Amino acid sequence: MKINYCLAFVILILSFILYLIFFEIEYAPIIELDDSYNAKCLDGSNYHFNFVKGKGEGKNKFLFYLEGGGWCGQETLGDNFVDSCFERANSSLGSKIGFLGSLVISRLIRLLSSKEKYNPNFYNWNKIFVRYCDGSSFISDRVYEKNGRKVYMYGKNNLLGVMNYLKINNNFTEADSVILSGFSAGSFSTLIYANYIDSLTTKKNNTYIISDSGFFYDLDENNLRINRLVQKAYEYSTNHTEIRKLFNYYCDKEYIEKEPWKCLSGEYFVYNIKVPILSFQNVYDSWITRVVNGNDCWFNRNFIKNCSKQQLEKIINEGNLLIEKIHKYPRNDHITLFYYRKIGHMLTYYNWIWDDKNFAIDGLTINDIIKEWYETVSNGKEMKKREYIEKENTHIESKDF
């Protein structure tokens, strides 16, 4: 019997090794911040992130990828924000429990890959996968107690803790280039922290933003649902005094003094961001469609086949309103838009669409546009074209990606 157990164990280990080889999973060590950083997940466990050191020409360049995962209270637009954070503390989005250790999803996220064939632009950079476990886009700085149990909304401490660790241990302040990227709730944070992160390094104007599904707009002026959720996040998750110090880097003084929650909504401050931004977005964003507007007909493996004609028309109308809004709203010349007319959420996250010609706009794939954009703006030049928006509603009548 002991021999069988040993044989089973050996087979398990060999199978695991073959799995890693076949799927090309890459090793990315965990860094756990000690108590001195005051960085915690919702459940109070010490905050942790993945870090792969750069080498060669990339040893002094840093690429951050901020994980997403929705917000506390999003299903009720913030009405149960704190209670929802207590619930989230029991999940992988609120705790380090269940975390897969050093096996970061770098085979899935091309920007984090250390293989030149998958990530030719940044494979040798310092790559940091910033884990998300605070439930409010790395802006929070509050503690709540209920029935003898505490929940730690320490998102701001977590992100700044990562920066401080790299300053102390990896000479981050002398970085040649910094890319702050992420998806969804993480992408939302890249815009908020852009100017501040640029101020941390001695070489100014060397920070770049790749924002994936992080712009959220209210499209119905009579039903401001996203604004409501953002207001609740500001009210319940932030230390109002401390967060306003961050607002001073990018937000209008009038908003800071009278409507500070607007400093957390990209449409009110994006024109003040000083660093170049490459923005990826699905025009028919599925998070907004489902969570904010309550239209979840597509939310299963049959995707939009279950949607009625009226529901599809509503989704398309919302997308058209989004295009109208981004054309009307002021934005600076540093922003390059890459917008798909597809239902979905997150684009840089999935490796199988990275080089997919079905996701090309004007002949440029996601990989192509990132390469062209970074080579252009990092050399102090401007993109010849700042707006790439898919003209046809591809994929919307039969399937999602």
PDB file of C-alpha atoms in Angstrom, residues 79-314:
ATOM      1  CA  ASP A  79     -26.060  50.307  -0.687  1.00  0.00           C
ATOM      2  CA  ASN A  80     -24.498  47.416   1.250  1.00  0.00           C
ATOM      3  CA  PHE A  81     -20.883  48.391   0.634  1.00  0.00           C
ATOM      4  CA  VAL A  82     -19.481  47.510   4.076  1.00  0.00           C
ATOM      5  CA  ASP A  83     -21.510  44.300   4.546  1.00  0.00           C
ATOM      6  CA  SER A  84     -20.450  43.172   1.079  1.00  0.00           C
ATOM      7  CA  CYS A  85     -16.784  43.698   2.016  1.00  0.00           C
ATOM      8  CA  PHE A  86     -17.266  41.408   5.016  1.00  0.00           C
ATOM      9  CA  GLU A  87     -18.600  38.751   2.639  1.00  0.00           C
ATOM     10  CA  ARG A  88     -15.793  39.314   0.144  1.00  0.00           C
ATOM     11  CA  ALA A  89     -13.229  38.843   2.928  1.00  0.00           C
ATOM     12  CA  ASN A  90     -14.041  35.125   2.782  1.00  0.00           C
ATOM     13  CA  SER A  91     -13.100  34.855  -0.888  1.00  0.00           C
ATOM     14  CA  SER A  92      -9.895  34.951  -2.929  1.00  0.00           C
ATOM     15  CA  LEU A  93     -10.693  38.613  -3.671  1.00  0.00           C
ATOM     16  CA  GLY A  94     -10.515  39.473   0.018  1.00  0.00           C
ATOM     17  CA  SER A  95      -7.851  37.160   1.367  1.00  0.00           C
ATOM     18  CA  LYS A  96      -4.599  35.454   0.486  1.00  0.00           C
ATOM     19  CA  ILE A  97      -6.277  32.129   1.282  1.00  0.00           C
ATOM     20  CA  GLY A  98      -6.653  30.049  -1.865  1.00  0.00           C
ATOM     21  CA  PHE A  99      -3.959  31.984  -3.703  1.00  0.00           C
ATOM     22  CA  LEU A 100      -1.958  29.744  -6.072  1.00  0.00           C
ATOM     23  CA  GLY A 101       1.365  30.952  -4.765  1.00  0.00           C
ATOM     24  CA  SER A 102       4.105  31.578  -7.260  1.00  0.00           C
ATOM     25  CA  LEU A 103       2.118  30.358 -10.283  1.00  0.00           C
ATOM     26  CA  VAL A 104       1.011  33.705 -11.582  1.00  0.00           C
ATOM     27  CA  ILE A 105      -1.127  33.676 -14.699  1.00  0.00           C
ATOM     28  CA  SER A 106       1.667  35.064 -16.858  1.00  0.00           C
ATOM     29  CA  ARG A 107       0.859  32.553 -19.603  1.00  0.00           C
ATOM     30  CA  LEU A 108      -2.608  34.085 -19.645  1.00  0.00           C
ATOM     31  CA  ILE A 109      -1.565  37.729 -19.324  1.00  0.00           C
ATOM     32  CA  ARG A 110       0.932  38.435 -22.080  1.00  0.00           C
ATOM     33  CA  LEU A 111       2.188  41.654 -20.489  1.00  0.00           C
ATOM     34  CA  LEU A 112       3.536  39.591 -17.574  1.00  0.00           C
ATOM     35  CA  SER A 113       5.283  36.938 -19.629  1.00  0.00           C
ATOM     36  CA  SER A 114       9.066  36.645 -19.452  1.00  0.00           C
ATOM     37  CA  LYS A 115       9.175  34.870 -22.808  1.00  0.00           C
ATOM     38  CA  GLU A 116      10.267  37.088 -25.670  1.00  0.00           C
ATOM     39  CA  LYS A 117       8.054  35.269 -28.183  1.00  0.00           C
ATOM     40  CA  TYR A 118       4.928  36.204 -26.204  1.00  0.00           C
ATOM     41  CA  ASN A 119       5.935  39.571 -24.797  1.00  0.00           C
ATOM     42  CA  PRO A 120       8.607  41.015 -27.117  1.00  0.00           C
ATOM     43  CA  ASN A 121       8.308  44.560 -25.788  1.00  0.00           C
ATOM     44  CA  PHE A 122       8.558  43.977 -22.031  1.00  0.00           C
ATOM     45  CA  TYR A 123       9.719  40.390 -21.453  1.00  0.00           C
ATOM     46  CA  ASN A 124      12.931  41.449 -19.672  1.00  0.00           C
ATOM     47  CA  TRP A 125      11.398  44.221 -17.522  1.00  0.00           C
ATOM     48  CA  ASN A 126      10.685  44.025 -13.792  1.00  0.00           C
ATOM     49  CA  LYS A 127       7.109  42.706 -13.805  1.00  0.00           C
ATOM     50  CA  ILE A 128       4.788  43.123 -10.855  1.00  0.00           C
ATOM     51  CA  PHE A 129       1.365  41.515 -10.602  1.00  0.00           C
ATOM     52  CA  VAL A 130      -0.445  43.644  -8.019  1.00  0.00           C
ATOM     53  CA  ARG A 131      -3.009  41.408  -6.356  1.00  0.00           C
ATOM     54  CA  TYR A 132      -6.470  42.818  -5.643  1.00  0.00           C
ATOM     55  CA  CYS A 133      -8.009  42.015  -2.268  1.00  0.00           C
ATOM     56  CA  ASP A 134      -9.475  45.267  -0.903  1.00  0.00           C
ATOM     57  CA  GLY A 135     -12.727  45.512  -2.865  1.00  0.00           C
ATOM     58  CA  SER A 136     -12.437  49.165  -3.822  1.00  0.00           C
ATOM     59  CA  SER A 137      -9.790  49.658  -6.509  1.00  0.00           C
ATOM     60  CA  PHE A 138      -6.764  50.346  -4.280  1.00  0.00           C
ATOM     61  CA  ILE A 139      -8.235  53.618  -2.952  1.00  0.00           C
ATOM     62  CA  SER A 140      -9.437  52.425   0.452  1.00  0.00           C
ATOM     63  CA  ASP A 141      -8.020  53.258   3.871  1.00  0.00           C
ATOM     64  CA  ARG A 142     -10.619  52.276   6.483  1.00  0.00           C
ATOM     65  CA  VAL A 143     -11.265  49.575   9.084  1.00  0.00           C
ATOM     66  CA  TYR A 144     -14.721  48.375  10.140  1.00  0.00           C
ATOM     67  CA  GLU A 145     -15.687  46.099  12.999  1.00  0.00           C
ATOM     68  CA  LYS A 146     -18.848  44.030  13.241  1.00  0.00           C
ATOM     69  CA  ASN A 147     -19.746  41.311  15.760  1.00  0.00           C
ATOM     70  CA  GLY A 148     -16.155  41.122  16.936  1.00  0.00           C
ATOM     71  CA  ARG A 149     -14.783  40.757  13.409  1.00  0.00           C
ATOM     72  CA  LYS A 150     -12.785  43.357  11.482  1.00  0.00           C
ATOM     73  CA  VAL A 151     -12.545  44.062   7.791  1.00  0.00           C
ATOM     74  CA  TYR A 152      -9.535  45.971   6.486  1.00  0.00           C
ATOM     75  CA  MET A 153     -10.124  48.204   3.493  1.00  0.00           C
ATOM     76  CA  TYR A 154      -6.438  48.936   2.943  1.00  0.00           C
ATOM     77  CA  GLY A 155      -6.213  49.156  -0.844  1.00  0.00           C
ATOM     78  CA  LYS A 156      -4.228  52.390  -0.868  1.00  0.00           C
ATOM     79  CA  ASN A 157      -1.773  50.982   1.665  1.00  0.00           C
ATOM     80  CA  ASN A 158      -1.411  47.838  -0.445  1.00  0.00           C
ATOM     81  CA  LEU A 159      -0.514  49.598  -3.678  1.00  0.00           C
ATOM     82  CA  LEU A 160       1.762  52.152  -2.029  1.00  0.00           C
ATOM     83  CA  GLY A 161       3.304  49.332   0.008  1.00  0.00           C
ATOM     84  CA  VAL A 162       4.332  47.642  -3.248  1.00  0.00           C
ATOM     85  CA  MET A 163       5.894  50.892  -4.457  1.00  0.00           C
ATOM     86  CA  ASN A 164       7.739  51.400  -1.152  1.00  0.00           C
ATOM     87  CA  TYR A 165       9.053  47.841  -1.198  1.00  0.00           C
ATOM     88  CA  LEU A 166      10.465  48.386  -4.696  1.00  0.00           C
ATOM     89  CA  LYS A 167      11.948  51.740  -3.672  1.00  0.00           C
ATOM     90  CA  ILE A 168      13.790  50.102  -0.773  1.00  0.00           C
ATOM     91  CA  ASN A 169      14.831  46.875  -2.460  1.00  0.00           C
ATOM     92  CA  ASN A 170      14.949  47.500  -6.214  1.00  0.00           C
ATOM     93  CA  ASN A 171      15.862  51.153  -6.752  1.00  0.00           C
ATOM     94  CA  PHE A 172      12.420  51.987  -8.146  1.00  0.00           C
ATOM     95  CA  THR A 173      12.937  55.745  -7.746  1.00  0.00           C
ATOM     96  CA  GLU A 174      15.665  55.565 -10.410  1.00  0.00           C
ATOM     97  CA  ALA A 175      13.466  53.708 -12.925  1.00  0.00           C
ATOM     98  CA  ASP A 176      14.113  54.436 -16.595  1.00  0.00           C
ATOM     99  CA  SER A 177      10.497  53.643 -17.548  1.00  0.00           C
ATOM    100  CA  VAL A 178       7.331  52.725 -15.663  1.00  0.00           C
ATOM    101  CA  ILE A 179       4.197  51.225 -17.165  1.00  0.00           C
ATOM    102  CA  LEU A 180       1.139  51.152 -14.941  1.00  0.00           C
ATOM    103  CA  SER A 181      -1.410  48.779 -16.415  1.00  0.00           C
ATOM    104  CA  GLY A 182      -4.324  46.668 -15.257  1.00  0.00           C
ATOM    105  CA  PHE A 183      -7.830  45.522 -16.007  1.00  0.00           C
ATOM    106  CA  SER A 184     -11.278  46.522 -14.755  1.00  0.00           C
ATOM    107  CA  ALA A 185     -11.087  47.638 -11.095  1.00  0.00           C
ATOM    108  CA  GLY A 186      -7.289  47.626 -11.419  1.00  0.00           C
ATOM    109  CA  SER A 187      -7.403  49.704 -14.588  1.00  0.00           C
ATOM    110  CA  PHE A 188      -9.680  52.176 -12.817  1.00  0.00           C
ATOM    111  CA  SER A 189      -6.814  52.700 -10.339  1.00  0.00           C
ATOM    112  CA  THR A 190      -4.154  53.292 -13.002  1.00  0.00           C
ATOM    113  CA  LEU A 191      -5.851  56.548 -13.942  1.00  0.00           C
ATOM    114  CA  ILE A 192      -6.148  57.717 -10.330  1.00  0.00           C
ATOM    115  CA  TYR A 193      -2.497  57.020  -9.516  1.00  0.00           C
ATOM    116  CA  ALA A 194      -0.907  58.006 -12.850  1.00  0.00           C
ATOM    117  CA  ASN A 195       0.415  61.463 -11.945  1.00  0.00           C
ATOM    118  CA  TYR A 196       1.384  60.386  -8.433  1.00  0.00           C
ATOM    119  CA  ILE A 197       3.423  57.397  -9.621  1.00  0.00           C
ATOM    120  CA  ASP A 198       5.191  59.633 -12.133  1.00  0.00           C
ATOM    121  CA  SER A 199       6.188  61.904  -9.232  1.00  0.00           C
ATOM    122  CA  LEU A 200       7.906  59.043  -7.377  1.00  0.00           C
ATOM    123  CA  THR A 201      10.773  58.641  -9.836  1.00  0.00           C
ATOM    124  CA  THR A 202      13.661  61.053 -10.323  1.00  0.00           C
ATOM    125  CA  LYS A 203      13.339  60.804 -14.102  1.00  0.00           C
ATOM    126  CA  LYS A 204      10.101  62.653 -14.808  1.00  0.00           C
ATOM    127  CA  ASN A 205       7.734  61.994 -17.691  1.00  0.00           C
ATOM    128  CA  ASN A 206       8.754  58.345 -17.900  1.00  0.00           C
ATOM    129  CA  THR A 207       5.426  56.853 -16.778  1.00  0.00           C
ATOM    130  CA  TYR A 208       2.906  55.315 -19.197  1.00  0.00           C
ATOM    131  CA  ILE A 209      -0.617  53.982 -18.653  1.00  0.00           C
ATOM    132  CA  ILE A 210      -2.247  50.983 -20.337  1.00  0.00           C
ATOM    133  CA  SER A 211      -5.861  51.071 -19.201  1.00  0.00           C
ATOM    134  CA  ASP A 212      -8.012  48.011 -19.940  1.00  0.00           C
ATOM    135  CA  SER A 213     -11.755  48.320 -19.303  1.00  0.00           C
ATOM    136  CA  GLY A 214     -11.294  51.017 -16.665  1.00  0.00           C
ATOM    137  CA  PHE A 215     -13.355  53.897 -18.045  1.00  0.00           C
ATOM    138  CA  PHE A 216     -16.898  53.788 -16.654  1.00  0.00           C
ATOM    139  CA  TYR A 217     -19.440  56.360 -17.797  1.00  0.00           C
ATOM    140  CA  ASP A 218     -23.023  57.067 -16.854  1.00  0.00           C
ATOM    141  CA  LEU A 219     -24.904  57.205 -20.140  1.00  0.00           C
ATOM    142  CA  ASP A 220     -28.370  58.099 -18.857  1.00  0.00           C
ATOM    143  CA  GLU A 221     -28.311  61.566 -17.295  1.00  0.00           C
ATOM    144  CA  ASN A 222     -31.526  60.735 -15.458  1.00  0.00           C
ATOM    145  CA  ASN A 223     -30.202  57.504 -13.947  1.00  0.00           C
ATOM    146  CA  LEU A 224     -26.657  58.071 -12.706  1.00  0.00           C
ATOM    147  CA  ARG A 225     -25.945  54.570 -11.433  1.00  0.00           C
ATOM    148  CA  ILE A 226     -22.154  54.549 -11.780  1.00  0.00           C
ATOM    149  CA  ASN A 227     -21.945  57.926 -10.073  1.00  0.00           C
ATOM    150  CA  ARG A 228     -23.978  56.475  -7.226  1.00  0.00           C
ATOM    151  CA  LEU A 229     -21.622  53.509  -6.828  1.00  0.00           C
ATOM    152  CA  VAL A 230     -18.547  55.757  -6.915  1.00  0.00           C
ATOM    153  CA  GLN A 231     -20.064  58.056  -4.289  1.00  0.00           C
ATOM    154  CA  LYS A 232     -20.668  55.091  -1.982  1.00  0.00           C
ATOM    155  CA  ALA A 233     -17.089  53.871  -2.495  1.00  0.00           C
ATOM    156  CA  TYR A 234     -15.750  57.306  -1.600  1.00  0.00           C
ATOM    157  CA  GLU A 235     -18.041  57.576   1.421  1.00  0.00           C
ATOM    158  CA  TYR A 236     -17.384  54.158   2.957  1.00  0.00           C
ATOM    159  CA  SER A 237     -13.928  52.993   1.850  1.00  0.00           C
ATOM    160  CA  THR A 238     -11.690  56.067   1.908  1.00  0.00           C
ATOM    161  CA  ASN A 239     -10.104  58.134   4.631  1.00  0.00           C
ATOM    162  CA  HIS A 240     -11.384  61.427   3.266  1.00  0.00           C
ATOM    163  CA  THR A 241      -8.454  63.470   4.562  1.00  0.00           C
ATOM    164  CA  GLU A 242      -5.788  61.124   3.212  1.00  0.00           C
ATOM    165  CA  ILE A 243      -7.369  60.447  -0.177  1.00  0.00           C
ATOM    166  CA  ARG A 244      -7.612  64.171  -0.887  1.00  0.00           C
ATOM    167  CA  LYS A 245      -3.816  64.367  -0.712  1.00  0.00           C
ATOM    168  CA  LEU A 246      -3.799  62.002  -3.683  1.00  0.00           C
ATOM    169  CA  PHE A 247      -6.535  64.021  -5.419  1.00  0.00           C
ATOM    170  CA  ASN A 248      -4.230  67.056  -5.405  1.00  0.00           C
ATOM    171  CA  TYR A 249      -2.068  65.352  -8.038  1.00  0.00           C
ATOM    172  CA  TYR A 250      -4.751  65.232 -10.712  1.00  0.00           C
ATOM    173  CA  CYS A 251      -8.182  66.540  -9.734  1.00  0.00           C
ATOM    174  CA  ASP A 252      -9.720  70.003 -10.124  1.00  0.00           C
ATOM    175  CA  LYS A 253      -9.737  72.016  -6.902  1.00  0.00           C
ATOM    176  CA  GLU A 254     -13.455  72.704  -7.304  1.00  0.00           C
ATOM    177  CA  TYR A 255     -14.234  68.988  -7.268  1.00  0.00           C
ATOM    178  CA  ILE A 256     -11.928  68.324  -4.320  1.00  0.00           C
ATOM    179  CA  GLU A 257     -13.685  70.967  -2.243  1.00  0.00           C
ATOM    180  CA  LYS A 258     -17.315  70.473  -3.280  1.00  0.00           C
ATOM    181  CA  GLU A 259     -17.771  67.034  -4.896  1.00  0.00           C
ATOM    182  CA  PRO A 260     -14.668  64.977  -4.020  1.00  0.00           C
ATOM    183  CA  TRP A 261     -16.193  61.697  -5.208  1.00  0.00           C
ATOM    184  CA  LYS A 262     -15.833  62.995  -8.782  1.00  0.00           C
ATOM    185  CA  CYS A 263     -12.067  62.640  -8.327  1.00  0.00           C
ATOM    186  CA  LEU A 264     -12.693  58.885  -8.503  1.00  0.00           C
ATOM    187  CA  SER A 265     -14.626  58.979 -11.778  1.00  0.00           C
ATOM    188  CA  GLY A 266     -12.403  59.150 -14.849  1.00  0.00           C
ATOM    189  CA  GLU A 267     -14.689  61.306 -16.955  1.00  0.00           C
ATOM    190  CA  TYR A 268     -14.199  64.189 -14.502  1.00  0.00           C
ATOM    191  CA  PHE A 269     -10.402  64.172 -14.351  1.00  0.00           C
ATOM    192  CA  VAL A 270      -8.862  62.247 -17.251  1.00  0.00           C
ATOM    193  CA  TYR A 271      -7.940  65.471 -19.077  1.00  0.00           C
ATOM    194  CA  ASN A 272      -5.646  66.342 -16.129  1.00  0.00           C
ATOM    195  CA  ILE A 273      -3.535  63.216 -16.453  1.00  0.00           C
ATOM    196  CA  LYS A 274      -0.108  64.256 -17.686  1.00  0.00           C
ATOM    197  CA  VAL A 275       1.280  60.918 -18.839  1.00  0.00           C
ATOM    198  CA  PRO A 276       0.458  59.018 -22.070  1.00  0.00           C
ATOM    199  CA  ILE A 277      -2.538  56.667 -21.870  1.00  0.00           C
ATOM    200  CA  LEU A 278      -3.464  53.756 -24.113  1.00  0.00           C
ATOM    201  CA  SER A 279      -7.082  52.902 -23.387  1.00  0.00           C
ATOM    202  CA  PHE A 280      -8.633  49.550 -24.339  1.00  0.00           C
ATOM    203  CA  GLN A 281     -12.384  49.215 -23.977  1.00  0.00           C
ATOM    204  CA  ASN A 282     -15.318  47.210 -25.233  1.00  0.00           C
ATOM    205  CA  VAL A 283     -17.980  49.633 -26.387  1.00  0.00           C
ATOM    206  CA  TYR A 284     -20.586  47.173 -25.105  1.00  0.00           C
ATOM    207  CA  ASP A 285     -18.868  46.622 -21.777  1.00  0.00           C
ATOM    208  CA  SER A 286     -20.351  43.544 -20.151  1.00  0.00           C
ATOM    209  CA  TRP A 287     -19.677  44.707 -16.578  1.00  0.00           C
ATOM    210  CA  ILE A 288     -21.651  47.891 -17.148  1.00  0.00           C
ATOM    211  CA  THR A 289     -24.327  46.010 -19.085  1.00  0.00           C
ATOM    212  CA  ARG A 290     -24.831  43.389 -16.378  1.00  0.00           C
ATOM    213  CA  VAL A 291     -23.971  44.997 -13.047  1.00  0.00           C
ATOM    214  CA  VAL A 292     -24.900  48.599 -13.649  1.00  0.00           C
ATOM    215  CA  ASN A 293     -27.745  48.361 -16.125  1.00  0.00           C
ATOM    216  CA  GLY A 294     -29.105  44.969 -15.029  1.00  0.00           C
ATOM    217  CA  ASN A 295     -29.088  43.420 -18.504  1.00  0.00           C
ATOM    218  CA  ASP A 296     -27.622  39.943 -17.955  1.00  0.00           C
ATOM    219  CA  CYS A 297     -29.242  38.033 -20.821  1.00  0.00           C
ATOM    220  CA  TRP A 298     -25.807  37.256 -22.276  1.00  0.00           C
ATOM    221  CA  PHE A 299     -24.241  36.150 -18.980  1.00  0.00           C
ATOM    222  CA  ASN A 300     -23.687  32.441 -19.618  1.00  0.00           C
ATOM    223  CA  ARG A 301     -21.838  30.216 -22.057  1.00  0.00           C
ATOM    224  CA  ASN A 302     -24.446  30.837 -24.763  1.00  0.00           C
ATOM    225  CA  PHE A 303     -23.570  34.497 -24.472  1.00  0.00           C
ATOM    226  CA  ILE A 304     -25.967  36.785 -26.285  1.00  0.00           C
ATOM    227  CA  LYS A 305     -27.996  34.031 -27.952  1.00  0.00           C
ATOM    228  CA  ASN A 306     -30.411  34.363 -25.049  1.00  0.00           C
ATOM    229  CA  CYS A 307     -30.885  38.087 -25.567  1.00  0.00           C
ATOM    230  CA  SER A 308     -34.132  39.298 -27.045  1.00  0.00           C
ATOM    231  CA  LYS A 309     -34.196  41.786 -29.889  1.00  0.00           C
ATOM    232  CA  GLN A 310     -35.143  44.535 -27.439  1.00  0.00           C
ATOM    233  CA  GLN A 311     -32.280  43.639 -25.097  1.00  0.00           C
ATOM    234  CA  LEU A 312     -29.776  43.637 -27.957  1.00  0.00           C
ATOM    235  CA  GLU A 313     -31.056  47.001 -29.142  1.00  0.00           C
ATOM    236  CA  LYS A 314     -30.575  48.396 -25.640  1.00  0.00           C
TER     237      LYS A 314
END
